[in-house]
PDB file of C-alpha atoms and ligand atoms in Angstrom:
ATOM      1  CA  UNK D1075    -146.678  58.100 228.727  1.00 96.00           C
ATOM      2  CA  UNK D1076    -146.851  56.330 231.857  1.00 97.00           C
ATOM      3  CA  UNK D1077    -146.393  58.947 235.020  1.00 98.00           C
ATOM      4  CA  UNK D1078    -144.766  57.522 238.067  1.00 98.00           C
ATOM      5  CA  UNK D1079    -144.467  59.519 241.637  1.00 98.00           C
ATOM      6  CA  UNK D1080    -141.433  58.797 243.880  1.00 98.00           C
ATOM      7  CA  UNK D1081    -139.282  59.718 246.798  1.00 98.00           C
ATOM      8  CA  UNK D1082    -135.477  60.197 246.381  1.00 98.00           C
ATOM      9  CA  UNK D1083    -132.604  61.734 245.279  1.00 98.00           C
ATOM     10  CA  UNK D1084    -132.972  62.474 241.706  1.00 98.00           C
ATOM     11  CA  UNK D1085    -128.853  61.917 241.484  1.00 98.00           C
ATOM     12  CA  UNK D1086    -129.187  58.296 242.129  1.00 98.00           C
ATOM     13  CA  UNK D1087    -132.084  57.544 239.359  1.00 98.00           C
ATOM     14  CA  UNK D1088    -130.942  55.501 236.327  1.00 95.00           C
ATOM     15  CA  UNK D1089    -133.700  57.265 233.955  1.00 98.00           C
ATOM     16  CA  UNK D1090    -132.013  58.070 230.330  1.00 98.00           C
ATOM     17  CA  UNK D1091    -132.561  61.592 231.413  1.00 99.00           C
ATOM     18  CA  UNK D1092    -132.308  63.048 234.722  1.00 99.00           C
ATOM     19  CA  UNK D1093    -133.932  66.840 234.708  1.00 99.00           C
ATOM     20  CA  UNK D1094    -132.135  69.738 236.633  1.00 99.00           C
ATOM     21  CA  UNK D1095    -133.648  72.981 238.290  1.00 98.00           C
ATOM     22  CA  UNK D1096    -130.728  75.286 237.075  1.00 98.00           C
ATOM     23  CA  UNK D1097    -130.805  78.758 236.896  1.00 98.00           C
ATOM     24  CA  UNK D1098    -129.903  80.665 233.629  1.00 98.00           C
ATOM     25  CA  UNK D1099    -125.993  80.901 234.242  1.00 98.00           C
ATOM     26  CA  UNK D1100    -126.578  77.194 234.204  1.00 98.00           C
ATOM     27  CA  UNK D1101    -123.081  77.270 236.425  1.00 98.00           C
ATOM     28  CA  UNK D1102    -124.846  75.572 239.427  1.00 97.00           C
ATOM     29  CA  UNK D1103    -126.514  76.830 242.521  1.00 97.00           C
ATOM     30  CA  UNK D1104    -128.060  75.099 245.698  1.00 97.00           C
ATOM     31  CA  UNK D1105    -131.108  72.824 245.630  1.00 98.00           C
ATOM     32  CA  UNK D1106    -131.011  70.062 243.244  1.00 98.00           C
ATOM     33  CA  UNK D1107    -128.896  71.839 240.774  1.00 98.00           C
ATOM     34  CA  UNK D1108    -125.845  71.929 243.304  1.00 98.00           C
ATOM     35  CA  UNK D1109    -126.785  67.999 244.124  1.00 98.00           C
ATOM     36  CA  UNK D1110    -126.821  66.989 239.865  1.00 98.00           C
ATOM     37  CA  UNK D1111    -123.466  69.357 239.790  1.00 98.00           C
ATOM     38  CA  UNK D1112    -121.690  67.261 242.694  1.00 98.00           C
ATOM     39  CA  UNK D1113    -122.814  63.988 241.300  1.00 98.00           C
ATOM     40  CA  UNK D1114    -122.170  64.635 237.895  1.00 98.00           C
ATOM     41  CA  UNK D1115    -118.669  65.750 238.596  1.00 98.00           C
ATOM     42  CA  UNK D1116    -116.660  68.957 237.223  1.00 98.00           C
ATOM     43  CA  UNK D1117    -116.816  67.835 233.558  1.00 98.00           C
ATOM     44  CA  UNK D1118    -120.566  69.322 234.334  1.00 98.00           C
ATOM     45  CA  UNK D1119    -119.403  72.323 234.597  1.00 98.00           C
ATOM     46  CA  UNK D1120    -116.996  73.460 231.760  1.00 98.00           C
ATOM     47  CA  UNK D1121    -119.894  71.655 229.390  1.00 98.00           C
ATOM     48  CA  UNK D1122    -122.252  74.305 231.003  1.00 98.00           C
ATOM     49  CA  UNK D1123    -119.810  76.874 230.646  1.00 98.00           C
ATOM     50  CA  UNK D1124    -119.614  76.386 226.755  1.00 98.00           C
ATOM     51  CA  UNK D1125    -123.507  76.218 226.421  1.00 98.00           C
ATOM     52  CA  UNK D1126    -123.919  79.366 227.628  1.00 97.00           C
ATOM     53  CA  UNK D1127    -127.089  81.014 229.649  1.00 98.00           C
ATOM     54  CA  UNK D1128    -130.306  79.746 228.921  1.00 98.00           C
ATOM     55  CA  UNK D1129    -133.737  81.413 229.253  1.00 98.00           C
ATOM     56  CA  UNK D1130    -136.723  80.708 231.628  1.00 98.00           C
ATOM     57  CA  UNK D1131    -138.693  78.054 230.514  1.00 98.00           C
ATOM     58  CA  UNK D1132    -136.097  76.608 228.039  1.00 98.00           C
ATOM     59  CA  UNK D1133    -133.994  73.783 228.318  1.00 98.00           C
ATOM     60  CA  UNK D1134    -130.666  72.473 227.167  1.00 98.00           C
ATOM     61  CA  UNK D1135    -129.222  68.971 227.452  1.00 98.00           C
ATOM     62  CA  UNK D1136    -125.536  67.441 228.352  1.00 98.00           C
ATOM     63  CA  UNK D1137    -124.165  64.261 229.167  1.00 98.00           C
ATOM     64  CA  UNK D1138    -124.616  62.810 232.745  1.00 98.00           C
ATOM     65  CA  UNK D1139    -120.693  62.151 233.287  1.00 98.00           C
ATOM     66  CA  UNK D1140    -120.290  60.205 236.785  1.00 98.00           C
ATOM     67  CA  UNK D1141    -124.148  59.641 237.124  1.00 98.00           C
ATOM     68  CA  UNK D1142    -125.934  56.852 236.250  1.00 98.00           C
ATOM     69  CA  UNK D1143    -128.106  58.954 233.371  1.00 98.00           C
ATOM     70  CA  UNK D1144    -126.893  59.016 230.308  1.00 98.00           C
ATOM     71  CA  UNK D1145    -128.066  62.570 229.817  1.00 98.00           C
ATOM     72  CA  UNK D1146    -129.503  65.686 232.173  1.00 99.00           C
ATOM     73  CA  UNK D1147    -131.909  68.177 230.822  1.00 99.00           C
ATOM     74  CA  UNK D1148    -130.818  71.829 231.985  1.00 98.00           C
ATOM     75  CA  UNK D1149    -134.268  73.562 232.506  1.00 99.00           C
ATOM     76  CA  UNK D1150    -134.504  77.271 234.746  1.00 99.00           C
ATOM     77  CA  UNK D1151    -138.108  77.355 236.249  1.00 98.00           C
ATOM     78  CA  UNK D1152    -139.498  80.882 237.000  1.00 98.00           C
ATOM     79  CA  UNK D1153    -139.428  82.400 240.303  1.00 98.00           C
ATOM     80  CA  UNK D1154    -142.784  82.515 241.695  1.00 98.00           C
ATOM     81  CA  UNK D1155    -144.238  86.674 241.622  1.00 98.00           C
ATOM     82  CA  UNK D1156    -147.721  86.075 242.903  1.00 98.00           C
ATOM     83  CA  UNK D1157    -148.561  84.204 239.653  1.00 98.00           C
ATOM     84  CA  UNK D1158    -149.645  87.211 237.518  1.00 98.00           C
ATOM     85  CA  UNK D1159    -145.952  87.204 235.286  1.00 98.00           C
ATOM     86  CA  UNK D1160    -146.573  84.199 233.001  1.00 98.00           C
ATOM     87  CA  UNK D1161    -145.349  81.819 235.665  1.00 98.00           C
ATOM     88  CA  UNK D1162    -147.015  78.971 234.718  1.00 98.00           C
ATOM     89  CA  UNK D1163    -146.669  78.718 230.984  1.00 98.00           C
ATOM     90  CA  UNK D1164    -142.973  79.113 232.028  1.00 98.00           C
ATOM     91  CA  UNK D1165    -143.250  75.998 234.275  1.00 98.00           C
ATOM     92  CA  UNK D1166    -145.283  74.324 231.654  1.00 98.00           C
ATOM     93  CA  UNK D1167    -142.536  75.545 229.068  1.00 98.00           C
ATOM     94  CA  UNK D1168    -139.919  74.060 231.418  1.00 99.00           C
ATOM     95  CA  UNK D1169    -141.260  70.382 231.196  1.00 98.00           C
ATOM     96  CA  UNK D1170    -143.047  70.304 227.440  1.00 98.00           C
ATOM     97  CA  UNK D1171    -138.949  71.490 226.102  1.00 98.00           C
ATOM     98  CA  UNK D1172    -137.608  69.084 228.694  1.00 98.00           C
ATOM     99  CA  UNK D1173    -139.893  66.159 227.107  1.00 98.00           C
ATOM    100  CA  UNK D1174    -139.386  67.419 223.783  1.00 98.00           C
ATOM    101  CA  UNK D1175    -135.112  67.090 223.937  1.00 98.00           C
ATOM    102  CA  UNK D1176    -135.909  63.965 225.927  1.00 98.00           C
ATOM    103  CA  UNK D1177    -137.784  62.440 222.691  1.00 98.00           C
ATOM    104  CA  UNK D1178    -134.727  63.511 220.387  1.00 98.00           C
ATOM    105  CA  UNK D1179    -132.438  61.438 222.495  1.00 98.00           C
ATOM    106  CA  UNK D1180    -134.610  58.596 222.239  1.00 98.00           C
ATOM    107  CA  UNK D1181    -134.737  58.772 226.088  1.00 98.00           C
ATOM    108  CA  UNK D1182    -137.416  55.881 226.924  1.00 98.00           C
ATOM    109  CA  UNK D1183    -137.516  57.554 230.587  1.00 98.00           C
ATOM    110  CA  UNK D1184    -136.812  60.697 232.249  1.00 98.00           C
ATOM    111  CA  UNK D1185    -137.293  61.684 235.760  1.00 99.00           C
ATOM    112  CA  UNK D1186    -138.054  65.705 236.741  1.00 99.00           C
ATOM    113  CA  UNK D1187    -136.884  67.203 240.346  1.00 99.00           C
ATOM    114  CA  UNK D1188    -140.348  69.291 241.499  1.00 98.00           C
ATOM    115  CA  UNK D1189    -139.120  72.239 239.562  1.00 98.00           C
ATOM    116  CA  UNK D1190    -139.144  75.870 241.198  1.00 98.00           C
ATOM    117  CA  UNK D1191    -141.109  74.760 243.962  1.00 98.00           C
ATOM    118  CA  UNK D1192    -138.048  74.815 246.215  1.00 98.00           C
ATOM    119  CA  UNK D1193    -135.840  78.548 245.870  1.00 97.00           C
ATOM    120  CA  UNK D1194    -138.169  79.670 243.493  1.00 98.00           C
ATOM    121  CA  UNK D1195    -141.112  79.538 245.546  1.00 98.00           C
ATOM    122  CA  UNK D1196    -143.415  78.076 243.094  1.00 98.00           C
ATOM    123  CA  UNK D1197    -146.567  76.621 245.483  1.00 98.00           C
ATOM    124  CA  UNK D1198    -146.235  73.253 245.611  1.00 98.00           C
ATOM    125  CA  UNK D1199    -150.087  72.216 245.390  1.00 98.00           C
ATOM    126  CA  UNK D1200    -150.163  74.716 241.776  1.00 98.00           C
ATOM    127  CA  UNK D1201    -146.922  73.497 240.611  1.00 98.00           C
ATOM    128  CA  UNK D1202    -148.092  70.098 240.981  1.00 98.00           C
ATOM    129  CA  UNK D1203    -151.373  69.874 239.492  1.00 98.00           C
ATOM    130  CA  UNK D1204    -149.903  71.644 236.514  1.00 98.00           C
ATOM    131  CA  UNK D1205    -147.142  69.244 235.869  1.00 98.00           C
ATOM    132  CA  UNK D1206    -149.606  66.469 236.154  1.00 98.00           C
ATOM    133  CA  UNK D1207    -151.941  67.945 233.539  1.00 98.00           C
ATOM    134  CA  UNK D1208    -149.345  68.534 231.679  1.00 98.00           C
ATOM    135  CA  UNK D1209    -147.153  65.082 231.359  1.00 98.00           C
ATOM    136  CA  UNK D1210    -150.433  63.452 231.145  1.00 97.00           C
ATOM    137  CA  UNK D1211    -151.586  65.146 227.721  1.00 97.00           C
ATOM    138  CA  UNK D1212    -148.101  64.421 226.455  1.00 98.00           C
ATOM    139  CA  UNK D1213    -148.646  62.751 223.173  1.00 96.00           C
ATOM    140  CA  UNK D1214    -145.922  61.903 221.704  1.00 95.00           C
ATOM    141  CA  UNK D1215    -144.120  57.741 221.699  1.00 97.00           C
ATOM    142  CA  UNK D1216    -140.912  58.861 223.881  1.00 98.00           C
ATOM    143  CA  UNK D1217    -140.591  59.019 226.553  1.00 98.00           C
ATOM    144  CA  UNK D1218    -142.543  56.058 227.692  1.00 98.00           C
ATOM    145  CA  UNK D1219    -142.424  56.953 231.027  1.00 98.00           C
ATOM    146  CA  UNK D1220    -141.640  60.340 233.672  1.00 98.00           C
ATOM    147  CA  UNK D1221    -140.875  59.665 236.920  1.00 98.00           C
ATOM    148  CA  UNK D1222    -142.072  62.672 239.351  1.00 98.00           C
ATOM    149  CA  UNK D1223    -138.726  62.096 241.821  1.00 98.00           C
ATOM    150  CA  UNK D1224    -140.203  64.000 245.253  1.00 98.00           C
ATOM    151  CA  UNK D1225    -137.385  64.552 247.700  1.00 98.00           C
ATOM    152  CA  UNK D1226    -139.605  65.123 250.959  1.00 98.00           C
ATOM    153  CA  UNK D1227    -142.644  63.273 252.006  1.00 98.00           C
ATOM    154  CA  UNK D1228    -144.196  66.284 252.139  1.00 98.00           C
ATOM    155  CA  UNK D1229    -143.506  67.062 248.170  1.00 98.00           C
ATOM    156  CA  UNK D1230    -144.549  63.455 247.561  1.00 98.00           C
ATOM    157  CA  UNK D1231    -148.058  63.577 249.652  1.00 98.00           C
ATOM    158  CA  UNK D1232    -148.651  66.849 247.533  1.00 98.00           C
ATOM    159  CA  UNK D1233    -148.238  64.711 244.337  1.00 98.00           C
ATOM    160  CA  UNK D1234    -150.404  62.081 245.380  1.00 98.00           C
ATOM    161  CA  UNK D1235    -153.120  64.675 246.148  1.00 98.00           C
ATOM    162  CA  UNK D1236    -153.270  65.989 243.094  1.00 98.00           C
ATOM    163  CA  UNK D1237    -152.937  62.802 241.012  1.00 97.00           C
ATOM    164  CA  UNK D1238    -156.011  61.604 242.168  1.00 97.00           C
ATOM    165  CA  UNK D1239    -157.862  65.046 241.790  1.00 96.00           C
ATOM    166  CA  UNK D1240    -156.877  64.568 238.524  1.00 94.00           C
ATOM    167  CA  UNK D1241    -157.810  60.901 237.764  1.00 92.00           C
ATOM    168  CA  UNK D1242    -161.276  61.833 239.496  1.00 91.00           C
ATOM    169  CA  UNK D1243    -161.615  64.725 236.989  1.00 85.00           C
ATOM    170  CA  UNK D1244    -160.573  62.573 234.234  1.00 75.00           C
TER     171      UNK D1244
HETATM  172  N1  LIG V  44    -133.163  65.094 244.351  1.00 89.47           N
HETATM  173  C1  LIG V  44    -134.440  65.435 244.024  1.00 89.47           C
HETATM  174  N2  LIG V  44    -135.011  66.596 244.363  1.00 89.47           N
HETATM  175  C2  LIG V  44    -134.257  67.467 245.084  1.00 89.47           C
HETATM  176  C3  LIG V  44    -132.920  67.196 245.463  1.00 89.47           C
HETATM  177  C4  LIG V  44    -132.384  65.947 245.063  1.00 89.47           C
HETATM  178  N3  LIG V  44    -131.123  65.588 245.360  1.00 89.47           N
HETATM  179  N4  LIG V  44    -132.444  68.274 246.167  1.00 89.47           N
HETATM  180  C5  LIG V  44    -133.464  69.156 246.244  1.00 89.47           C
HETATM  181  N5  LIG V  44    -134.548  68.677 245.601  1.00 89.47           N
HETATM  182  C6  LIG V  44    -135.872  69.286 245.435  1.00 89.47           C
HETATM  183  C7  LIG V  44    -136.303  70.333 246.448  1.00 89.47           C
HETATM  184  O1  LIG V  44    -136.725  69.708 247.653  1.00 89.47           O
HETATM  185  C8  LIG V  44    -137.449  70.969 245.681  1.00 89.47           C
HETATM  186  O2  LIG V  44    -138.618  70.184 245.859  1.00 89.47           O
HETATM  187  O3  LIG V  44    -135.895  69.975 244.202  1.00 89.47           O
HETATM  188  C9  LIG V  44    -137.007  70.856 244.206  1.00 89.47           C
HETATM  189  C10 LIG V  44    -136.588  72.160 243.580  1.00 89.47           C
HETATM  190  O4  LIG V  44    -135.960  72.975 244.549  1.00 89.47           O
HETATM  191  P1  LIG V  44    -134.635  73.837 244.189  1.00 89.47           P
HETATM  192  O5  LIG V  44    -133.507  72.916 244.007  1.00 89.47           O
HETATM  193  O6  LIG V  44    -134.544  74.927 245.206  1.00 89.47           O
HETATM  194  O7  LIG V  44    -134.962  74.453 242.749  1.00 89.47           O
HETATM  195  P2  LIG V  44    -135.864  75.697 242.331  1.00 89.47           P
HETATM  196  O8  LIG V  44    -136.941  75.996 243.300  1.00 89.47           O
HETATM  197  O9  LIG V  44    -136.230  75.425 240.899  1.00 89.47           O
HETATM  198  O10 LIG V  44    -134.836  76.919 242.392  1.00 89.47           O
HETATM  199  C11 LIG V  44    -133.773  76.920 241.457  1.00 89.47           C
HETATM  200  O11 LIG V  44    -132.098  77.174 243.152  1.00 89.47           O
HETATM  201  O12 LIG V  44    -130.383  75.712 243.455  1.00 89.47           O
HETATM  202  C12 LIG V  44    -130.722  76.906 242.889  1.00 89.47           C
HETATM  203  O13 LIG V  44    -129.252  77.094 241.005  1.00 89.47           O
HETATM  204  C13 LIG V  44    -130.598  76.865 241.383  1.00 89.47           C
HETATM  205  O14 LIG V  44    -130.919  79.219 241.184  1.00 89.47           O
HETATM  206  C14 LIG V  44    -131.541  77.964 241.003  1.00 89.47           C
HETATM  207  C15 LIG V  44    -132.680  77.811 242.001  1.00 89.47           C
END
């Protein structure tokens, strides 16, 4: 799977899949969750309502309405504790379930926000070396490609970091 790192707003991407940092309600929030919400329109929202809650770590997929994705993968990261409450298998769990309902779509591409690194306080630098060692030992034929979408420079300069940390290490 090819791994891409960019700067945007995840809302105007035309990946197959666009991934959301929800929370459990999955009724919307702040962050990128109230951005997907406001793009995606209020049909969002009642098809959130009759999914239900979903846990940490999971993920659940809908139709993108008024965005340009066809699809976009409900996932609730973990709010950062200090690291010692299973927070990163829950992160890891966030994008491995988000890859995996990806794949049963047939999505060819998805792009992920920098999940619970924002509200949830996840530390960026952690957060992203994870999800890089993670996407990267992603096996499977779909999809062919994740797109890292970075919203700040900042969050982008921190990918970039630890991408080549990890093609050094490679
Ligand atoms: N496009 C891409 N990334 C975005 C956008 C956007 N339009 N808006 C924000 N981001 C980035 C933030 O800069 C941050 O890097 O998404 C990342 C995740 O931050 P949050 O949205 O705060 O998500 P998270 O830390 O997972 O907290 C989730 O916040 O919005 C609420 O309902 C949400 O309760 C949940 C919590």
């Amino acid at each position: 799977m090819i791994i891409e790192i960019l700067r945007g707003d995840i809302t105007s991407l035309d990946a197959d899949a666009i991934v959301n940092a929800a929370n459990c309600t999955l009724l919307g929030g702040g962050g990128v969750d109230g951005a997907i919400h406001r793009a995606a329109g209020p049909e969002l929202l009642e098809c959130c309502r009759r999914i239900g809650p979903c846990p940490t770590g999971e993920a659940r997929i809908t139709p993108g309405f008024r965005l340009k994705a066809k699809w976009i993968i409900h996932t609730p990261g973990p709010v950062w504790h200090g690291g010692s409450r299973g927070e990163d298998d829950l992160l890891r769990s966030c994008y491995l379930n988000t890859l995996a309902l990806a794949a049963g779509k047939g999505c060819r591409t998805v792009a992920f926000p920098c999940i619970s690194t924002g509200v949830y306080g996840f530390p960026k630098e952690r957060a992203a070396a994870l999800v890089l060692r993670c996407l990267s030992s992603w096996a499977g034929p779909l999809p062919e490609k994740a797109s890292i979408c970075c919203f700040s420079e900042a969050d982008e300069a921190v990918y970039r970091r630890q991408a080549e940390i990890l093609e050094k290490k490679l």
